[in-house]
Short mmCIF file of C-alpha atoms and ligand atoms in Angstrom, two decimals:
data_model
loop_
_atom_site.label_atom_id
_atom_site.label_comp_id
_atom_site.label_asym_id
_atom_site.label_seq_id
_atom_site.Cartn_x
_atom_site.Cartn_y
_atom_site.Cartn_z
CA MET A 1 -0.17 0.03 15.15
CA LYS A 2 1.80 -0.89 17.65
CA ILE A 3 6.36 -0.62 18.02
CA ASP A 4 7.79 -1.49 21.73
CA GLY A 5 4.10 -1.20 23.44
CA ALA A 6 3.54 3.12 21.83
CA ALA A 7 0.94 3.81 19.50
CA TYR A 8 2.12 4.95 16.19
CA ARG A 9 -0.23 6.24 12.77
CA THR A 10 3.08 6.41 9.21
CA ILE A 11 1.95 10.31 8.91
CA TRP A 12 0.44 12.98 11.39
CA PRO A 13 0.77 16.35 11.98
CA ALA A 14 2.20 18.57 13.95
CA GLU A 15 0.18 20.29 16.54
CA ASP A 16 0.65 24.01 14.87
CA GLY A 17 0.40 22.13 10.92
CA ARG A 18 3.03 23.71 9.81
CA SER A 19 5.26 20.02 10.05
CA VAL A 20 4.00 16.48 9.06
CA SER A 21 5.59 13.78 10.19
CA ILE A 22 6.77 10.43 8.63
CA ILE A 23 8.31 6.83 9.42
CA ASP A 24 10.66 7.05 6.24
CA GLN A 25 10.37 3.53 5.30
CA THR A 26 13.76 3.43 2.58
CA ARG A 27 15.27 2.53 6.49
CA LEU A 28 13.99 0.45 7.52
CA PRO A 29 13.67 -2.95 8.68
CA HIS A 30 17.28 -1.14 9.91
CA ASP A 31 16.64 2.15 11.34
CA PHE A 32 13.10 3.75 13.01
CA ALA A 33 13.32 7.36 11.52
CA VAL A 34 10.94 9.89 11.92
CA VAL A 35 10.73 12.57 9.61
CA SER A 36 9.59 16.06 9.77
CA LEU A 37 7.91 17.79 6.27
CA THR A 38 7.63 21.56 6.46
CA THR A 39 7.37 22.78 2.94
CA LEU A 40 5.71 21.56 -0.64
CA ASP A 41 8.74 19.87 -2.30
CA GLU A 42 9.88 17.86 1.13
CA ALA A 43 6.33 16.07 1.23
CA ALA A 44 6.83 15.51 -2.99
CA HIS A 45 10.18 14.18 -2.44
CA ALA A 46 8.73 11.76 0.24
CA ILE A 47 6.60 10.12 -2.29
CA ARG A 48 8.50 10.07 -4.69
CA ALA A 49 11.19 8.99 -3.49
CA MET A 50 9.81 5.88 -0.67
CA LEU A 51 9.88 7.74 2.39
CA VAL A 52 6.06 6.78 2.00
CA ARG A 53 4.43 3.90 -0.55
CA GLY A 54 0.97 2.62 -0.43
CA ALA A 55 -1.49 3.74 -2.09
CA PRO A 56 -3.54 4.54 1.07
CA LEU A 57 -0.55 6.55 2.55
CA ILE A 58 1.12 8.15 -1.09
CA GLY A 59 -2.50 9.73 -1.61
CA ALA A 60 -2.49 10.65 2.68
CA THR A 61 1.09 12.29 2.44
CA ALA A 62 -0.31 14.35 -0.70
CA ALA A 63 -2.95 15.98 1.05
CA TYR A 64 -0.84 17.00 3.85
CA GLY A 65 2.00 18.34 1.13
CA MET A 66 -1.18 20.85 0.02
CA ALA A 67 -2.05 22.29 3.75
CA LEU A 68 2.21 22.97 4.11
CA ALA A 69 1.82 24.51 0.56
CA MET A 70 -0.87 27.14 1.61
CA ARG A 71 1.16 27.94 4.89
CA ALA A 72 3.55 29.16 1.89
CA ASP A 73 1.35 30.68 -0.38
CA ALA A 74 -2.40 30.13 -1.17
CA GLY A 75 -2.80 31.92 -4.43
CA ASP A 76 -4.82 30.14 -6.91
CA ALA A 77 -1.25 29.46 -8.66
CA ALA A 78 0.15 28.55 -6.15
CA LEU A 79 -2.49 25.74 -5.26
CA GLU A 80 -2.39 25.05 -8.85
CA ARG A 81 1.47 24.83 -8.91
CA ALA A 82 0.65 22.34 -5.48
CA HIS A 83 -1.62 20.65 -7.45
CA ALA A 84 0.45 18.95 -10.26
CA THR A 85 3.79 18.70 -8.58
CA LEU A 86 2.75 16.35 -6.05
CA LEU A 87 0.35 14.12 -9.10
CA ALA A 88 3.82 14.15 -11.12
CA THR A 89 5.65 12.68 -7.92
CA ARG A 90 4.10 8.83 -9.18
CA PRO A 91 1.68 7.59 -11.93
CA THR A 92 0.27 4.97 -10.71
CA ALA A 93 -1.34 4.86 -7.78
CA ILE A 94 -5.11 6.44 -8.26
CA ASN A 95 -5.39 7.61 -4.15
CA LEU A 96 -2.52 10.27 -5.29
CA ARG A 97 -4.62 12.13 -8.04
CA TRP A 98 -8.30 11.16 -5.36
CA ALA A 99 -6.71 12.84 -2.66
CA LEU A 100 -5.17 15.73 -3.79
CA ASP A 101 -8.55 16.83 -6.47
CA ARG A 102 -10.94 16.23 -3.75
CA VAL A 103 -8.77 19.02 -1.93
CA ARG A 104 -8.33 21.51 -3.98
CA ALA A 105 -11.89 21.39 -4.49
CA LYS A 106 -12.39 22.14 -0.80
CA LEU A 107 -10.39 24.71 -1.30
CA ALA A 108 -10.44 26.14 -4.53
CA PRO A 109 -13.61 28.78 -3.57
CA LEU A 110 -12.29 29.53 -0.77
CA PRO A 111 -10.31 33.00 0.91
CA PRO A 112 -6.68 32.00 0.31
CA ALA A 113 -6.55 33.06 3.98
CA ALA A 114 -8.62 30.20 4.69
CA ARG A 115 -7.45 27.49 2.54
CA ALA A 116 -4.26 25.69 4.94
CA GLU A 117 -5.91 25.16 8.04
CA ALA A 118 -9.26 23.65 5.05
CA ALA A 119 -6.91 21.55 3.65
CA LEU A 120 -5.29 20.53 6.94
CA ILE A 121 -8.82 20.16 8.06
CA GLU A 122 -9.60 18.04 4.49
CA ALA A 123 -6.05 16.10 5.37
CA ASP A 124 -6.63 14.91 9.02
CA LEU A 125 -10.18 13.51 7.43
CA ILE A 126 -9.37 11.35 4.59
CA ALA A 127 -6.02 10.11 6.95
CA ASP A 128 -9.29 9.38 9.46
CA GLU A 129 -11.28 7.52 7.13
CA ASP A 130 -8.33 5.25 5.97
CA VAL A 131 -8.20 4.38 9.48
CA ALA A 132 -12.15 3.41 9.37
CA ILE A 133 -11.99 2.12 6.15
CA ASN A 134 -8.40 -0.42 6.90
CA GLN A 135 -10.55 -1.52 9.51
CA ALA A 136 -13.37 -2.49 8.22
CA ILE A 137 -11.70 -4.44 5.59
CA GLY A 138 -10.38 -6.17 8.35
CA GLU A 139 -13.63 -7.36 9.93
CA HIS A 140 -14.24 -8.44 6.83
CA GLY A 141 -11.69 -10.33 5.06
CA ALA A 142 -11.30 -12.48 8.35
CA ALA A 143 -14.40 -13.84 7.63
CA LEU A 144 -12.51 -15.71 5.30
CA ILE A 145 -9.32 -17.03 7.27
CA ARG A 146 -11.70 -18.44 9.87
CA ALA A 147 -13.80 -19.94 7.37
CA ALA A 148 -10.04 -20.93 6.07
CA ALA A 149 -9.81 -21.75 9.28
CA ALA A 150 -12.61 -23.72 10.52
CA GLU A 151 -11.29 -26.37 6.75
CA LYS A 152 -8.30 -27.49 8.98
CA GLY A 153 -6.12 -29.62 11.55
CA PRO A 154 -6.79 -28.26 15.23
CA ASP A 155 -2.97 -27.33 15.38
CA GLU A 156 -2.54 -26.41 11.41
CA PRO A 157 -2.04 -22.93 10.88
CA VAL A 158 -4.02 -20.98 7.83
CA ASN A 159 -1.31 -20.29 5.46
CA VAL A 160 -1.58 -16.34 3.57
CA LEU A 161 0.17 -15.43 1.19
CA THR A 162 0.41 -11.77 0.98
CA HIS A 163 2.96 -9.84 -1.89
CA CYS A 164 4.43 -6.41 -1.23
CA ASN A 165 3.60 -4.24 1.30
CA ALA A 166 -0.36 -3.67 2.56
CA GLY A 167 0.46 -3.21 5.60
CA TRP A 168 -0.14 -0.39 8.43
CA LEU A 169 2.61 0.99 6.59
CA ALA A 170 1.33 0.92 3.49
CA THR A 171 -1.51 3.13 4.65
CA VAL A 172 -2.71 5.10 7.76
CA ASP A 173 -3.04 2.77 10.49
CA TRP A 174 -4.64 -0.74 10.49
CA GLY A 175 -3.02 -1.71 6.57
CA THR A 176 -5.53 -3.50 3.94
CA ALA A 177 -4.13 -6.76 2.85
CA LEU A 178 -2.84 -7.39 6.65
CA ALA A 179 -5.29 -6.29 7.83
CA PRO A 180 -7.70 -9.60 7.73
CA ILE A 181 -4.47 -11.00 8.96
CA TYR A 182 -4.43 -8.68 12.03
CA VAL A 183 -8.09 -9.65 13.49
CA ALA A 184 -7.63 -12.78 12.75
CA PHE A 185 -4.54 -13.19 14.73
CA GLU A 186 -5.72 -10.82 17.52
CA GLU A 187 -8.68 -13.30 17.84
CA GLY A 188 -6.53 -16.09 18.18
CA ILE A 189 -6.84 -17.98 14.34
CA ARG A 190 -3.17 -19.98 14.13
CA LEU A 191 -2.48 -18.80 10.87
CA HIS A 192 1.12 -17.67 9.53
CA VAL A 193 2.09 -15.92 6.72
CA TRP A 194 4.47 -16.49 3.17
CA VAL A 195 5.79 -13.49 2.63
CA ASP A 196 7.11 -12.59 -0.53
CA GLU A 197 10.52 -10.47 -0.23
CA THR A 198 8.79 -8.42 -3.21
CA ARG A 199 12.19 -7.24 -5.35
CA PRO A 200 13.67 -4.84 -6.63
CA ARG A 201 12.24 -2.58 -3.02
CA ASN A 202 11.82 -5.25 -1.36
CA GLN A 203 8.61 -4.74 0.68
CA GLY A 204 7.77 -7.77 1.62
CA ALA A 205 11.50 -8.38 3.38
CA SER A 206 11.60 -5.29 4.53
CA LEU A 207 8.55 -4.18 6.07
CA THR A 208 5.48 -6.65 5.68
CA ALA A 209 8.17 -8.60 7.65
CA TRP A 210 9.25 -5.69 10.52
CA GLU A 211 5.49 -5.48 10.80
CA LEU A 212 4.46 -9.34 11.37
CA ASN A 213 7.14 -9.40 14.00
CA HIS A 214 6.89 -6.14 15.47
CA HIS A 215 2.85 -8.12 15.85
CA GLY A 216 4.09 -11.72 16.47
CA VAL A 217 2.16 -12.67 13.97
CA PRO A 218 3.87 -16.31 12.46
CA HIS A 219 5.42 -15.34 8.86
CA THR A 220 8.56 -16.73 6.64
CA VAL A 221 10.26 -14.87 3.87
CA VAL A 222 10.57 -16.22 0.91
CA ALA A 223 11.88 -15.44 -2.84
CA ASP A 224 9.47 -13.97 -4.72
CA ASN A 225 9.83 -17.17 -7.42
CA VAL A 226 8.81 -20.36 -4.18
CA GLY A 227 5.04 -18.72 -3.99
CA GLY A 228 3.99 -21.52 -7.36
CA HIS A 229 5.80 -23.65 -5.87
CA LEU A 230 4.21 -23.58 -2.21
CA MET A 231 0.38 -23.51 -3.66
CA GLN A 232 1.18 -26.58 -5.69
CA HIS A 233 2.19 -28.34 -2.50
CA GLY A 234 -0.76 -27.29 -1.03
CA MET A 235 1.05 -24.81 1.23
CA VAL A 236 -0.86 -21.94 0.84
CA ASP A 237 -4.91 -21.84 1.53
CA LEU A 238 -5.70 -18.64 0.38
CA CYS A 239 -4.00 -15.33 -1.56
CA ILE A 240 -4.65 -11.73 -0.35
CA VAL A 241 -2.59 -9.00 -1.69
CA GLY A 242 -3.36 -4.96 -1.86
CA THR A 243 -3.47 -2.72 -5.27
CA ASP A 244 -3.09 0.80 -6.10
CA ARG A 245 -5.87 0.73 -9.14
CA THR A 246 -8.79 -1.76 -9.64
CA THR A 247 -10.85 -0.36 -12.40
CA ALA A 248 -14.63 -0.30 -12.73
CA GLY A 249 -14.65 -3.91 -14.25
CA GLY A 250 -12.35 -5.82 -11.33
CA ASP A 251 -8.32 -5.72 -13.24
CA VAL A 252 -6.43 -5.55 -10.32
CA CYS A 253 -2.65 -3.06 -10.71
CA ASN A 254 -0.48 -3.94 -7.77
CA LYS A 255 3.08 -4.75 -7.24
CA ILE A 256 5.51 -6.17 -9.61
CA GLY A 257 4.32 -10.25 -9.40
CA THR A 258 1.16 -9.59 -8.13
CA TYR A 259 -0.13 -10.90 -11.86
CA LEU A 260 2.54 -14.22 -11.91
CA LYS A 261 0.48 -15.29 -7.87
CA ALA A 262 -1.96 -14.88 -9.88
CA LEU A 263 -1.83 -17.32 -11.83
CA ALA A 264 -0.03 -19.58 -9.64
CA ALA A 265 -2.64 -19.17 -7.43
CA HIS A 266 -5.36 -19.86 -9.99
CA ASP A 267 -3.75 -23.02 -11.91
CA ASN A 268 -3.66 -24.44 -8.17
CA GLY A 269 -7.32 -23.81 -6.69
CA VAL A 270 -5.55 -21.55 -4.44
CA PRO A 271 -8.36 -18.17 -4.10
CA PHE A 272 -7.29 -14.68 -4.49
CA TYR A 273 -8.19 -11.62 -2.85
CA VAL A 274 -7.40 -7.95 -3.08
CA ALA A 275 -8.21 -5.76 -0.27
CA LEU A 276 -9.22 -2.50 -1.87
CA PRO A 277 -10.21 0.43 -0.25
CA SER A 278 -12.65 2.33 -2.23
CA PRO A 279 -10.29 5.93 -2.92
CA THR A 280 -7.96 3.07 -5.41
CA ILE A 281 -11.20 2.13 -7.48
CA ASP A 282 -10.63 4.25 -10.82
CA TRP A 283 -14.06 3.92 -11.52
CA GLY A 284 -13.22 5.70 -14.92
CA ILE A 285 -11.60 2.85 -16.50
CA GLU A 286 -12.52 -1.15 -17.00
CA ASP A 287 -9.16 -2.69 -19.25
CA GLY A 288 -5.87 -1.96 -16.46
CA VAL A 289 -3.75 -3.85 -19.04
CA ARG A 290 -4.95 -1.58 -21.45
CA ASP A 291 -5.23 1.91 -18.97
CA ILE A 292 -3.43 1.77 -15.82
CA PRO A 293 0.01 3.59 -16.10
CA ILE A 294 2.87 1.91 -14.73
CA GLU A 295 5.55 3.31 -13.52
CA GLN A 296 9.42 3.14 -14.24
CA ARG A 297 11.38 2.90 -11.90
CA ASP A 298 15.41 3.97 -11.45
CA GLY A 299 17.08 0.63 -13.26
CA ARG A 300 19.26 1.55 -9.95
CA GLU A 301 16.58 -0.09 -7.48
CA VAL A 302 17.38 -3.45 -9.40
CA SER A 303 21.53 -3.15 -10.09
CA GLU A 304 21.80 -2.57 -6.63
CA MET A 305 20.28 -3.79 -3.08
CA THR A 306 20.92 -1.97 0.59
CA GLY A 307 21.36 -3.97 3.71
CA ARG A 308 23.24 -4.33 6.85
CA THR A 309 26.88 -5.54 7.25
CA ALA A 310 28.35 -8.24 10.07
CA ASP A 311 29.66 -5.28 11.82
CA GLY A 312 26.10 -3.32 11.78
CA ARG A 313 26.82 -1.24 8.55
CA VAL A 314 23.95 -0.04 6.13
CA GLU A 315 25.99 -0.28 2.79
CA THR A 316 24.22 -0.81 -0.71
CA VAL A 317 26.22 -3.48 -3.49
CA ARG A 318 25.56 -3.85 -7.06
CA ILE A 319 24.26 -6.98 -8.35
CA THR A 320 24.49 -6.38 -11.80
CA PRO A 321 27.02 -5.83 -14.42
CA ASP A 322 28.23 -2.10 -14.60
CA GLY A 323 27.36 -2.69 -18.61
CA SER A 324 24.19 -4.37 -18.40
CA PRO A 325 21.23 -2.19 -18.64
CA VAL A 326 17.96 -2.74 -15.99
CA ALA A 327 14.28 -1.97 -16.94
CA ASN A 328 12.85 -1.62 -13.32
CA TYR A 329 8.52 -2.19 -13.87
CA ALA A 330 7.18 -1.36 -10.40
CA PHE A 331 3.40 -2.40 -10.77
CA ASP A 332 1.35 -4.94 -13.51
CA VAL A 333 -1.99 -6.10 -13.15
CA THR A 334 -3.75 -8.87 -12.96
CA PRO A 335 -7.00 -9.41 -14.62
CA ALA A 336 -9.93 -9.46 -12.95
CA ARG A 337 -10.33 -13.27 -14.52
CA LEU A 338 -8.19 -14.25 -11.39
CA VAL A 339 -9.54 -12.05 -9.07
CA THR A 340 -11.58 -14.59 -6.86
CA GLY A 341 -12.75 -11.37 -4.51
CA LEU A 342 -13.07 -7.94 -3.56
CA ILE A 343 -12.20 -6.91 -0.05
CA THR A 344 -13.97 -3.91 0.40
CA GLU A 345 -14.93 -2.28 3.68
CA ARG A 346 -18.09 -2.53 2.59
CA GLY A 347 -17.96 -6.08 2.33
CA LEU A 348 -16.75 -8.56 -0.59
CA CYS A 349 -17.59 -9.16 -4.09
CA PRO A 350 -16.87 -10.39 -7.19
CA ALA A 351 -14.36 -8.26 -8.91
CA SER A 352 -16.74 -7.03 -11.31
CA ARG A 353 -18.37 -3.92 -12.08
CA ALA A 354 -21.08 -5.79 -11.24
CA GLY A 355 -19.94 -7.07 -8.27
CA LEU A 356 -18.73 -3.04 -7.40
CA LEU A 357 -21.97 -1.89 -7.64
CA THR A 358 -23.56 -3.59 -5.98
CA LEU A 359 -21.20 -2.24 -2.84
CA PHE A 360 -21.57 0.97 -4.41
CA PRO A 361 -24.81 1.93 -6.20
CA GLU A 362 -23.85 5.59 -5.76
CA GLN A 363 -21.50 4.60 -8.85
CA ARG A 364 -24.48 4.00 -11.14
C1 LIG B 1 -3.14 -0.70 0.36
S1 LIG B 1 -1.23 -0.41 -0.82
C2 LIG B 1 -0.65 -1.76 -0.62
C3 LIG B 1 0.59 -1.28 -2.34
O1 LIG B 1 1.02 -0.54 -2.65
C4 LIG B 1 2.77 -0.57 -2.66
O2 LIG B 1 3.40 -0.10 -3.78
P1 LIG B 1 4.82 0.74 -3.45
O3 LIG B 1 5.64 0.51 -2.30
O4 LIG B 1 5.49 0.83 -4.60
O5 LIG B 1 3.68 2.12 -3.24
C5 LIG B 1 2.43 -2.53 -3.40
O6 LIG B 1 1.23 -2.21 -4.78
C6 LIG B 1 0.96 -2.21 -2.33
O7 LIG B 1 0.49 -4.16 -2.62
#
């Protein structure tokens, strides 16, 4: 996507393959900083500390992390250690394991001397495929916004609610849930986005709002608990969210709070769509509530807030009493029955195994 006229991806390798550059998303929206990763451990830290985040971008970063690891030591033990180190960074997004398994499968049969270059080639492929997948999701999802626009008056925008950040910052480029919004916006369709702030990491307030601001897309940041009220008052035409892991049965794991938004949408007859790149499908499980590991992160993400002071300093403050314990569940699972449809790179389908298999028959 463009930032002040300059085209960016969220991650890109140096010409010599010795480093990989990322946008440090922990510093947005107040500072735009590019960080260079040169080692396996730096790549692992970037994922664990959420300098990069979002299921597809986590996968791409892990793939490049394997390439950096192989430059240092390409032996069999080092290959396994790199896979294990990166896999341990975050448990929920399936793209992490998908990317690591794919790169390891490519490298294992090769002589160590060939592994660094092969890993870099595979990581580049994963990144380029992600961009193409997301562009296709954008095209397929834009049809939903076009259809909603046809029901509106000439001056009435289509109101889309989204949760967390499933924009280009969550992927290599284009995004998943925001891709249909970008495509529809570029076509000239009048639209407006309700942006859930998405406590506690505020990916909506800090990242989605930043993206939409830079792209000129009309939007309003709201507290997470506002969405149900908006839906009750006919102020949301459809919801589009991302996912970190969707089961073969159509259960959708996404940022904490998504399930509550889906319940409100269901109760108010608001269509609830999930943008789903195929690497985010976990074909090995059906029951998401039972089987998807839900990350629990440091409680300080809940008990503290970081922001910019009036005189421009970025400060962190505590918002809970010192003695209060804190729980920080990072994801929840929306059962397939609450999902209107899945927007994949191959088109839309119902949130079910049968629906997914119509688009991905090779998985039968
Ligand atoms: C397109 S994946 C976006 C997905 O990832 C986010 O989680 P996190 O920021 O913790 O990596 C969130 O669940 C988004 O919907």
